[in-house]
Coordinates of C-alpha atoms in Angstrom, one line a residue:
X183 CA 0.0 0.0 0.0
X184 CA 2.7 2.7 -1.3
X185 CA 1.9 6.6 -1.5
X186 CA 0.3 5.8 -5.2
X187 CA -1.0 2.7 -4.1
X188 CA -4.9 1.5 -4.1
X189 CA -7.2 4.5 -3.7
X190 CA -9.2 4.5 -0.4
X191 CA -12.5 4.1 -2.1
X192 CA -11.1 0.8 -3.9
X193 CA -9.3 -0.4 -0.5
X194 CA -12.4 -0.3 1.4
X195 CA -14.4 -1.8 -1.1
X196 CA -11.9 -4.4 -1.0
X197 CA -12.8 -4.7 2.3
X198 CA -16.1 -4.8 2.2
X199 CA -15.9 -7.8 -0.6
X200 CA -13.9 -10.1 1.6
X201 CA -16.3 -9.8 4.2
X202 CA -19.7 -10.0 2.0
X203 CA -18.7 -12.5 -0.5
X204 CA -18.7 -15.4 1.6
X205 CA -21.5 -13.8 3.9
X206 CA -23.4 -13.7 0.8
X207 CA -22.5 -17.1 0.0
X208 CA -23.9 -18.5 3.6
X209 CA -26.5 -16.2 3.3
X210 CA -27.6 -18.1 -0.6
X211 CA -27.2 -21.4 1.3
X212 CA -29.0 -20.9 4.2
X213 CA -32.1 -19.5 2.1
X214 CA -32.1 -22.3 -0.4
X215 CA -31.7 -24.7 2.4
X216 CA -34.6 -23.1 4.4
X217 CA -36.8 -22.9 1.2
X218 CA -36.5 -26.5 0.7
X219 CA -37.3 -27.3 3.6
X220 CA -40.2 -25.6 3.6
X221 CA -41.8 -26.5 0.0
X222 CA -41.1 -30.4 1.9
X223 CA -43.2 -29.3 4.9
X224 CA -46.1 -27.2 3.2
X225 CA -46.2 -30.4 0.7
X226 CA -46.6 -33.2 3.3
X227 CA -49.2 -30.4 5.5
X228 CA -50.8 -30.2 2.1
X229 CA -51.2 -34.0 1.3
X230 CA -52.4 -34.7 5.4
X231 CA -54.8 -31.8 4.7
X232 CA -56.3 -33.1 1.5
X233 CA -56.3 -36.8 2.9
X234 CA -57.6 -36.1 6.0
X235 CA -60.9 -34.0 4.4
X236 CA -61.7 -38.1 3.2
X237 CA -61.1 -39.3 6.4
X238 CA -63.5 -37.4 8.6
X239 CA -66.8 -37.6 6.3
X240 CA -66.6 -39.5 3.7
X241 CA -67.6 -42.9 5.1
X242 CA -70.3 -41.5 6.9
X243 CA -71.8 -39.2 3.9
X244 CA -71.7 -42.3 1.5
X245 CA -73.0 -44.9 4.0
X246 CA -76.3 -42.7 5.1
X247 CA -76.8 -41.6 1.2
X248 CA -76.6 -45.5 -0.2
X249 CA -79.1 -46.6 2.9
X250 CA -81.2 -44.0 1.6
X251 CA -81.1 -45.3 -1.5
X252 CA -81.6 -48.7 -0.9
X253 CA -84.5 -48.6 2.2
X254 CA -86.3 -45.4 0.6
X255 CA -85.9 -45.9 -3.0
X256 CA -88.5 -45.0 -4.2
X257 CA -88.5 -41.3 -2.6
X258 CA -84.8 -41.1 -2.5
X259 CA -84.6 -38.2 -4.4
X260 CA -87.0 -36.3 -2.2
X261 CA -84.6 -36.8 0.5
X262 CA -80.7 -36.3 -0.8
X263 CA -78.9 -35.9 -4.0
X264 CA -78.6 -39.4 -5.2
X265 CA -76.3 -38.7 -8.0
X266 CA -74.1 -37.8 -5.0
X267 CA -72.3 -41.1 -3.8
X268 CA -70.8 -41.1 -7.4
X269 CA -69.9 -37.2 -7.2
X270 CA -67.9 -38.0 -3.7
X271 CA -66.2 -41.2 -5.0
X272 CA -65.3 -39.2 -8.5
X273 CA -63.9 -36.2 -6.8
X274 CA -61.8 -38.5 -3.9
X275 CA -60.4 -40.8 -7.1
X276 CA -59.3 -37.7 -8.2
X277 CA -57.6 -36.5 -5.1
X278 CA -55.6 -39.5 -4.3
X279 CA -55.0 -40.2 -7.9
X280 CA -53.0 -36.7 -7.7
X281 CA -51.4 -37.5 -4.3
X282 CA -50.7 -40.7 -6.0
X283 CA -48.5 -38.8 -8.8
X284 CA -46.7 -36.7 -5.9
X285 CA -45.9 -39.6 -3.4
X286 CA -42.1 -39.7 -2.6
X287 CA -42.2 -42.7 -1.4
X288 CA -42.6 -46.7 -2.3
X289 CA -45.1 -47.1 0.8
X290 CA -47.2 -44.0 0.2
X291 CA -47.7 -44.6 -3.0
X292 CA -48.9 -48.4 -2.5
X293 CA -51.5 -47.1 -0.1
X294 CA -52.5 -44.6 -2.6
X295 CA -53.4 -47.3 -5.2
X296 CA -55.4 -49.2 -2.7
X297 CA -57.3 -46.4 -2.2
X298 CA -57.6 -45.7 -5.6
X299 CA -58.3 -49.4 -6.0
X300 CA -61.0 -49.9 -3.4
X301 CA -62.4 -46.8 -4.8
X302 CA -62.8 -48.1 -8.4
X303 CA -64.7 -51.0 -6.7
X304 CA -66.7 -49.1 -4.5
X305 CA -67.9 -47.1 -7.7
X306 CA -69.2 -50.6 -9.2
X307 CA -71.2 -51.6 -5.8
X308 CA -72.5 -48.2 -5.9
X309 CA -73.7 -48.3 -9.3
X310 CA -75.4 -52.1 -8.8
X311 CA -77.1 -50.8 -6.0
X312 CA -78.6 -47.9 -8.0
X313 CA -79.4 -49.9 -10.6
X314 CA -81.5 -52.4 -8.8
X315 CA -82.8 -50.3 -6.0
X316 CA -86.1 -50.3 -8.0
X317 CA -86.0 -53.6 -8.8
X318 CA -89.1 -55.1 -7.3
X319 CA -87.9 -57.9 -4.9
X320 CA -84.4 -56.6 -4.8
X321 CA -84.9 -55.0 -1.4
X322 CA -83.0 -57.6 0.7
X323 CA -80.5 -58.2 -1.8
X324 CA -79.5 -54.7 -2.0
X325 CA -79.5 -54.2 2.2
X326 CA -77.3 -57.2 2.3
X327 CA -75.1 -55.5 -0.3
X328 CA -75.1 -52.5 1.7
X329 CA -73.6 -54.6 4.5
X330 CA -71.3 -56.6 2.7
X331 CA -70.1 -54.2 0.2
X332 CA -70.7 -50.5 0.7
X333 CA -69.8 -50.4 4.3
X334 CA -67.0 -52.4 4.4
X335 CA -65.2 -50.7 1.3
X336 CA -65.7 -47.6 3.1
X337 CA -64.0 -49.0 6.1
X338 CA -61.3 -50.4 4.1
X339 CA -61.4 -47.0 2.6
X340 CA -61.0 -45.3 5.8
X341 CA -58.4 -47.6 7.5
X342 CA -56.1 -46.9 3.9
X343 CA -56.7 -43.2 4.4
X344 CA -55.3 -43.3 8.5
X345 CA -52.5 -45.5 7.7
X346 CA -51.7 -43.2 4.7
X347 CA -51.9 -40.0 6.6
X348 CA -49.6 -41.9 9.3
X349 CA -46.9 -42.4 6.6
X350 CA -47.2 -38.6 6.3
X351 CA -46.8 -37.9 9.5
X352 CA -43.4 -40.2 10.0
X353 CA -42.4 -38.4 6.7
X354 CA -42.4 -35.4 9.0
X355 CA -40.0 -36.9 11.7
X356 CA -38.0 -37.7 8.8
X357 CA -38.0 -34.1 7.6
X358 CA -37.3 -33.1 11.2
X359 CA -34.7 -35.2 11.3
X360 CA -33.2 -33.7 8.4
X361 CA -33.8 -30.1 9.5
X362 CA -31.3 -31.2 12.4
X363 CA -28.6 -32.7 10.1
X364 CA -28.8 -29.5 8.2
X365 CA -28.7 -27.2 10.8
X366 CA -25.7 -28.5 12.5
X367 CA -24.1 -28.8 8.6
X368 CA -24.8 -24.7 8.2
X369 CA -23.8 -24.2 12.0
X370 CA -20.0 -25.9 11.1
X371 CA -19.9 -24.4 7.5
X372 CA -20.6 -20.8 9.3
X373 CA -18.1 -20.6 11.5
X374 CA -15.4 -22.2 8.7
X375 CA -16.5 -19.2 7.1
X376 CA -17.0 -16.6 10.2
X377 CA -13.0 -18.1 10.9
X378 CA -11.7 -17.4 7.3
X379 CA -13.7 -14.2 7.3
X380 CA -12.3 -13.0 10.6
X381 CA -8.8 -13.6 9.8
X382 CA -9.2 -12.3 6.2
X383 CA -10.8 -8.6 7.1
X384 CA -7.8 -8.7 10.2
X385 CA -5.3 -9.0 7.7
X386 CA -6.5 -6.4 5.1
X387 CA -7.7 -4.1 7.5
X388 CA -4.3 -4.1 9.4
X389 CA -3.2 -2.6 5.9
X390 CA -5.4 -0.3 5.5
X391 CA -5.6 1.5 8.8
X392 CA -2.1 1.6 8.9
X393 CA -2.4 3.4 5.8
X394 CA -5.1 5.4 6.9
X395 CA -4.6 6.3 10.5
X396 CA -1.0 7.6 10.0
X397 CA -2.4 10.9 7.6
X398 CA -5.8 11.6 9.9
X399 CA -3.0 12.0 12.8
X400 CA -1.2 14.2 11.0
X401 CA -4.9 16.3 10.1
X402 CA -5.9 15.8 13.4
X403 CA -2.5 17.7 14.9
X404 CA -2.9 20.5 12.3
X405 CA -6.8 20.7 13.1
X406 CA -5.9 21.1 16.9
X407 CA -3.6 23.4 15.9
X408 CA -6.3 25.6 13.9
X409 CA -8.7 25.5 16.7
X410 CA -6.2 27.1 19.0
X411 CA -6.4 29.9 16.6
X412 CA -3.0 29.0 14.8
X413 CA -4.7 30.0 11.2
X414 CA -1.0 29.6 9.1
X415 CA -0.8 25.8 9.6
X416 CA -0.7 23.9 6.6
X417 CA -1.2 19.5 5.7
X418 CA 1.2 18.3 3.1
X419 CA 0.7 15.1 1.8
X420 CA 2.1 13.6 -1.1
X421 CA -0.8 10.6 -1.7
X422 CA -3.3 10.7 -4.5
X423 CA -6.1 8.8 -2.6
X424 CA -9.4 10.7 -0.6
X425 CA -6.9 11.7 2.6
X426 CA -4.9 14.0 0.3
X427 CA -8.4 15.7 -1.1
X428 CA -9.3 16.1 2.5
X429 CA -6.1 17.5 3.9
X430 CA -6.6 20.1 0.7
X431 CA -9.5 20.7 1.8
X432 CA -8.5 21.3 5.0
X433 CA -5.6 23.9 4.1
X434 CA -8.7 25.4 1.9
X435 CA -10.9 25.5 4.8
X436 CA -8.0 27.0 7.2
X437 CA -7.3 29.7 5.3
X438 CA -10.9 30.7 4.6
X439 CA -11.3 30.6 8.4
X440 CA -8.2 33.1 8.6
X441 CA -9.7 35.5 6.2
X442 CA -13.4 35.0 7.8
X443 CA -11.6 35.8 11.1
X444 CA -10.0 38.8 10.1
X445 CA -13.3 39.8 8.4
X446 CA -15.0 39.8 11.9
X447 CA -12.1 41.2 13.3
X448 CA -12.6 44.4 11.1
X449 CA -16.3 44.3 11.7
X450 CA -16.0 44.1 14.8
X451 CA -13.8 47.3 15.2
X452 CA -16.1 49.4 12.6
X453 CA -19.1 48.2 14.8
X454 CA -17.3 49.8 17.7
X455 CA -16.9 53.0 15.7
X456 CA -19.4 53.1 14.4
X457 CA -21.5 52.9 18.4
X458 CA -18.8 55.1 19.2
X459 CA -19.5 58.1 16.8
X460 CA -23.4 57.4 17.9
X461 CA -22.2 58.2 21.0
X462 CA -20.5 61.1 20.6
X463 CA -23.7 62.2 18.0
X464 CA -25.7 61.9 21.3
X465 CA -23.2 63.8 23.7
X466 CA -23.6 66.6 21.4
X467 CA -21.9 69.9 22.9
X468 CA -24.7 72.0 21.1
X469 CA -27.7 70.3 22.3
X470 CA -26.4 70.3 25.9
X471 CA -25.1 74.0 25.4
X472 CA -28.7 75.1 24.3
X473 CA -30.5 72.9 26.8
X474 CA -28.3 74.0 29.5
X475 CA -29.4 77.7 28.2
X476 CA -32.7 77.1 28.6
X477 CA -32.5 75.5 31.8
X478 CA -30.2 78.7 33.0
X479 CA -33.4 81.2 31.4
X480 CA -35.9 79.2 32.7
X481 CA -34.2 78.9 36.2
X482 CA -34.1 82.8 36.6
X483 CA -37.6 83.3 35.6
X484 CA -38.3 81.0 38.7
X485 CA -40.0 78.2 36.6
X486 CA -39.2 76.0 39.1
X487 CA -41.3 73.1 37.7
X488 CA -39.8 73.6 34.2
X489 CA -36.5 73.2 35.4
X490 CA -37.0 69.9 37.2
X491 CA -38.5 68.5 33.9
X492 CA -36.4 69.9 31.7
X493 CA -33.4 68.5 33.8
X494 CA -35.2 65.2 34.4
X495 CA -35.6 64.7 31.0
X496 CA -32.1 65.6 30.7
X497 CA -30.8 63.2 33.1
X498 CA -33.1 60.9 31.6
X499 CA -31.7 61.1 27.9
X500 CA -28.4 60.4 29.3
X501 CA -29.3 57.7 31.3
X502 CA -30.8 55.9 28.4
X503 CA -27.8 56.5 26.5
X504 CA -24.9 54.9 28.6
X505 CA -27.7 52.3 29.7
X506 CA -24.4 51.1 31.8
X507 CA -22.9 50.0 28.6
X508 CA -25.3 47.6 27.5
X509 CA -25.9 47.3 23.6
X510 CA -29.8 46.3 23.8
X511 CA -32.6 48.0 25.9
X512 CA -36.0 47.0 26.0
X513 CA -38.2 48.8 23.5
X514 CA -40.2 51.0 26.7
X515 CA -36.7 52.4 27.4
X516 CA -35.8 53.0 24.0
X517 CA -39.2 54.9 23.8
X518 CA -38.8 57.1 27.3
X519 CA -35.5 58.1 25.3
X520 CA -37.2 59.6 22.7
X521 CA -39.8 61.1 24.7
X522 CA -37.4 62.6 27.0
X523 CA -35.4 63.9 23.8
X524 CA -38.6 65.3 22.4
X525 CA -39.5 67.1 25.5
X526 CA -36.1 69.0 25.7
X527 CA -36.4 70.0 22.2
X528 CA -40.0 70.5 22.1
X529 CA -39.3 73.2 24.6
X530 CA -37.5 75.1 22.3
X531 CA -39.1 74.3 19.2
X532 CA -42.5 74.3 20.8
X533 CA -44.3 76.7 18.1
X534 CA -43.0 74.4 15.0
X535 CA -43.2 71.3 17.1
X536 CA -45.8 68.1 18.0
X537 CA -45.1 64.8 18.3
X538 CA -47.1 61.7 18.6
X539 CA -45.5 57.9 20.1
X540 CA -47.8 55.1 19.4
X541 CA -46.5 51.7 20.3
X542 CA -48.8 48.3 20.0
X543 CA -48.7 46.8 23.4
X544 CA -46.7 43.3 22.6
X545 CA -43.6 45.1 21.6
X546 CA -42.9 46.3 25.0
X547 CA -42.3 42.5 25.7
X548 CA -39.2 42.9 23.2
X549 CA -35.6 44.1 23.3
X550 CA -33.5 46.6 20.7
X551 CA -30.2 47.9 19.7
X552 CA -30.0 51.2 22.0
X553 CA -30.0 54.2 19.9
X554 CA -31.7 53.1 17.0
X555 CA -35.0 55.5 16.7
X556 CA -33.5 58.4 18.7
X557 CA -31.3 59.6 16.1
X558 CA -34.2 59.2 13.4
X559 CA -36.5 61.1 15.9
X560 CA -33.2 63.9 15.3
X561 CA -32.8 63.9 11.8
X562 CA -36.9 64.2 11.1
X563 CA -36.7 67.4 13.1
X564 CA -33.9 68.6 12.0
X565 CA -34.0 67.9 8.1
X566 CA -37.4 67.8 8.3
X567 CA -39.6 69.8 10.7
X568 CA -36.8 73.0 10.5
X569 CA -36.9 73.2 7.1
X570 CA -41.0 73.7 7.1
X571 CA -43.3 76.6 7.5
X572 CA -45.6 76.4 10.7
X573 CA -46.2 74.1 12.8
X574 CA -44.9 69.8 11.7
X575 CA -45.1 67.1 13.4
X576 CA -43.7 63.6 14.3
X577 CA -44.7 60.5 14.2
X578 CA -43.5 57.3 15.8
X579 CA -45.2 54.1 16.1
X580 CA -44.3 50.4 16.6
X581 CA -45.5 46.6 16.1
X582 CA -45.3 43.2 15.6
X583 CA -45.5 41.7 12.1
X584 CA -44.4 38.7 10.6
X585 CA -41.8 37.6 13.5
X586 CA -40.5 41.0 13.0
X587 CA -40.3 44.2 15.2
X588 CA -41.3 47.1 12.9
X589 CA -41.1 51.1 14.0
X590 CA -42.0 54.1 11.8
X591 CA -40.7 57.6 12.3
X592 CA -42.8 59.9 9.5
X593 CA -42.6 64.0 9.5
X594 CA -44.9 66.4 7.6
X595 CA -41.4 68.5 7.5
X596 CA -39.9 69.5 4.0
X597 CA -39.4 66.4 2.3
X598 CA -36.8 65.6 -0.5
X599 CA -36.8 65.7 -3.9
X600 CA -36.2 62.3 -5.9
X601 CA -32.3 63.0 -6.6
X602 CA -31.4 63.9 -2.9
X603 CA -34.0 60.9 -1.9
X604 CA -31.3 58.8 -4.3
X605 CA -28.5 60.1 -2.8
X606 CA -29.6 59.4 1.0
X607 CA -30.6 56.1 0.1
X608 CA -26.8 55.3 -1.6
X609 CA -25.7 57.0 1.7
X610 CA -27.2 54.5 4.0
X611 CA -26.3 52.0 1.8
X612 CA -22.4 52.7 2.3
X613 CA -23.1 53.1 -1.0
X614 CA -21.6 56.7 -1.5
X615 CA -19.2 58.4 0.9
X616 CA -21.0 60.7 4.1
X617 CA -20.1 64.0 4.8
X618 CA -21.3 67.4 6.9
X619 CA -21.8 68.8 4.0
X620 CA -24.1 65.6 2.6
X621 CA -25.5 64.9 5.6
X622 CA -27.1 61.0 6.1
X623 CA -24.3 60.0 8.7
X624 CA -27.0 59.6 11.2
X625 CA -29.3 57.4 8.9
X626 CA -26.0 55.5 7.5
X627 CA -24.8 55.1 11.2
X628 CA -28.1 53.6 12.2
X629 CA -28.7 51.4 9.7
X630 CA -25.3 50.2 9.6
X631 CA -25.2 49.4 13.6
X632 CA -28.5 47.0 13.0
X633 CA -26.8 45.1 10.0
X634 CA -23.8 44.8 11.8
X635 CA -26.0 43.5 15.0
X636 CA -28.7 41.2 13.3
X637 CA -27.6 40.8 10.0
X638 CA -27.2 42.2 6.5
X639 CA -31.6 41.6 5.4
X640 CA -32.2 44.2 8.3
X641 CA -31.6 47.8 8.6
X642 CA -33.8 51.0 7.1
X643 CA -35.9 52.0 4.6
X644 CA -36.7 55.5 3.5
X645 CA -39.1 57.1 1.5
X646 CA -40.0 60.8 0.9
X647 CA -42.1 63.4 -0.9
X648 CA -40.8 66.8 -1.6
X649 CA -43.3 69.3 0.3
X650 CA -45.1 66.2 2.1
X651 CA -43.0 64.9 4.6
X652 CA -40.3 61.9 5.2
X653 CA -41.4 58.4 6.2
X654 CA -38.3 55.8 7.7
X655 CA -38.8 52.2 8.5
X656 CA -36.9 50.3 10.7
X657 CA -37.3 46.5 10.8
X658 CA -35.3 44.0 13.3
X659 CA -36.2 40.5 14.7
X660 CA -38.3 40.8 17.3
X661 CA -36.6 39.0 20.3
X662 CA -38.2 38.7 23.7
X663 CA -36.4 40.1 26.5

């Protein structure tokens, strides 16, 4: 078994036909055996079966029909079928003439032609009887021959029958007897074979693991090394059998795995970023410069009860957004974030501004990638809201569909015509490079937080009408917290 030796397919197939053929062999013998042995036992069943219908009735049947006949002549016919003591000795000379034919052996077959014999007789008694039964004076004549004849012939009859379904039945000792020879002749013959077997597939085998095992060691040290993370191991094997397909495979497979990890690597530190620059979008030094303002105006026009809220709602906001590092909040904290944000800015903007949160119940019960509807809630107003005459407002609303969590931020603001809608969309793509100057970074930060988090099929959606308003979808599993 040299490096360019028997391919492993052919070797195990080897295998396998050292092993089967002479299983298959034993297998053939045992079933032909078996068969025979049954077609013997159903045939000697069958010929007890058909002989012993004979023996139970038909004495008895053809003795009451021929009394009939010969005390009741005249109304015989009233009483039974008188054609049918011919019938019954017709039909059982047929019978035992075809057991006759099948005997298989000298003593059946001489009590079959007795029977067949006596039979043939006992049709010419029968038919002198039924000649003469209306025969005037032929009364005693015909009971004596009922005596003398019909009952004794079926006695003789009867006694043939027994003795022949006896020979049957020692037939069947014989058979057993024969089952036992064969038996112990399959029992030595299978271990003969089980022995030659045994040493054959040890022999073979032995030559094939060795060939075998040897390589899989090798792949199994390089495949321990690859789960430790060692990514630059590498199988070499000179063979031109299955192992060497599968160790390049394996080299194949290892350096995917090195790319893939790498990949997540990267994706991994551009997720970070990209939470990070959400982050700092959120600690914005204008919003807390202008909320801090208002507080500071609203504080020495001793509005005492707007300065709580406006600072609770600030505290609030920033609560939400550190939410002590954790990456998913439940959906009722993600929503108190945007209503605290709203307040703030409702305060300032409160002649151009209204807003509107409508969640269905059941997605309370669920739990989302912090900061993914605040910033949409932002950019609405201010792309959207700013940029429109008198009073906008803004809409969010939230439910289940289809498995999935679904949420809707729409603006009556300014809207966008159908080459900056374009351009937005290829933004949040990562389609087209973000800028100040572009805007989108919010929108292409969002969206690409969730595909980073739950997959590439997830993310946002955006549609627009110049004059009208901006509508944004956001769709996520929906995963219980």
């Amino acid at each position: 078994m040299g490096k360019k030796g028997y391919s492993l397919k052919n070797r195990l197939y080897m295998l396998l036909l050292v092993s089967l053929l002479p299983l298959t062999i034993l297998i053939i013998y045992l079933l032909v055996m078996t068969n025979s042995i049954s077609d013997q036992y159903d045939g000697i069943v069958e010929k007890i079966t058909k002989a012993n219908a004979y023996n139970i009735n038909f004495k008895d049947d053809l003795d009451y029909s021929m009394y009939i006949i010969v005390v009741n002549a005249e109304r015989a016919n009233e009483i039974i079928d008188t054609n049918k003591p011919m019938q019954m000795i017709d039909e059982a000379r047929k019978v035992f003439g075809t057991l006759s034919k099948e005997a298989d052996t000298e003593a059946a077959r001489t009590r079959l032609s007795g029977i067949i014999k006596s039979l043939d007789t006992l049709r010419d008694r029968v038919a002198e009887i039924e000649e003469s039964a209306l025969v005037s004076g032929s009364y005693e004549v015909n009971l004596e021959r009922l005596d003398l004849d019909i009952r004794v012939l079926t006695e003789l009859i009867q006694e043939e029958i027994q003795y022949y379904i006896y020979e049957q039945t020692r037939n069947m000792e014989t058979l057993r007897e024969g089952i036992r020879n064969n038996v112990e002749r399959a029992i030595s013959i299978t271990s003969v074979l089980l022995i030659v077997i045994l040493i054959g597939s040890l022999t073979i085998s032995r030559k094939i693991v060795e060939g075998i095992t040897s390589p899989i060691r090798h792949l199994c040290h390089a495949a321990e090394r690859a789960g430790r993370g060692d990514f630059e191991i590498r199988t070499h094997e000179e063979r031109i059998d299955e192992i060497a397909v599968l160790s390049a495979s394996f080299n194949r497979m290892v350096e995917e795995i090195g790319k893939l990890v790498e990949d997540i690597r990267v994706e991994e530190l551009n997720l970070r970023a990209a939470e990070l620059r959400l982050l700092q979008e959120q600690i914005n030094p204008h919003f807390l410069y202008n909320t801090l303002d208002n507080i500071i105006w609203l504080a020495e026009s001793k509005e005492t009860a707007q300065v709580v809220n406006m600072v609770s709602a600030l505290s609030d906001f920033f609560r939400t957004t550190l939410s002590k590092g954790k990456d998913y909040i439940s959906v009722r904290d993600e929503e108190a974030h945007i209503n605290s944000y709203l307040q703030i800015q409702q305060f300032r903007y409160r002649d151009i501004l209204t807003y509107e949160i409508d969640m269905d119940e059941e997605v309370y019960d669920c739990e989302i990638l912090k900061l993914t509807l605040q910033p949409l809630v932002e950019n609405a107003l201010y792309h959207g809201i700013k940029g429109k005459r008198g009073l906008g407002q803004i809409r969010i609303t939230g439910c289940i569909r289809g498995g999935l969590l679904e949420f809707q931020v729409q603006d009556n603001g300014i809207g966008m015509k159908e080459e900056r809608l374009r351009e937005v969309r290829r933004i949040i793509m990562g389609e087209m490079e973000h800028t100040k100057e572009k805007g989108g970074f919010g929108l292409f930060n969002v969206n690409e937080r969730i595909r980073l988090n739950y997959g590439r099929k997830y993310g946002l959606r955006i549609e627009s009408t110049y004059g009208k308003g901006t509508c944004i979808w956001v769709t996520v599993p929906a995963v219980k917290k």
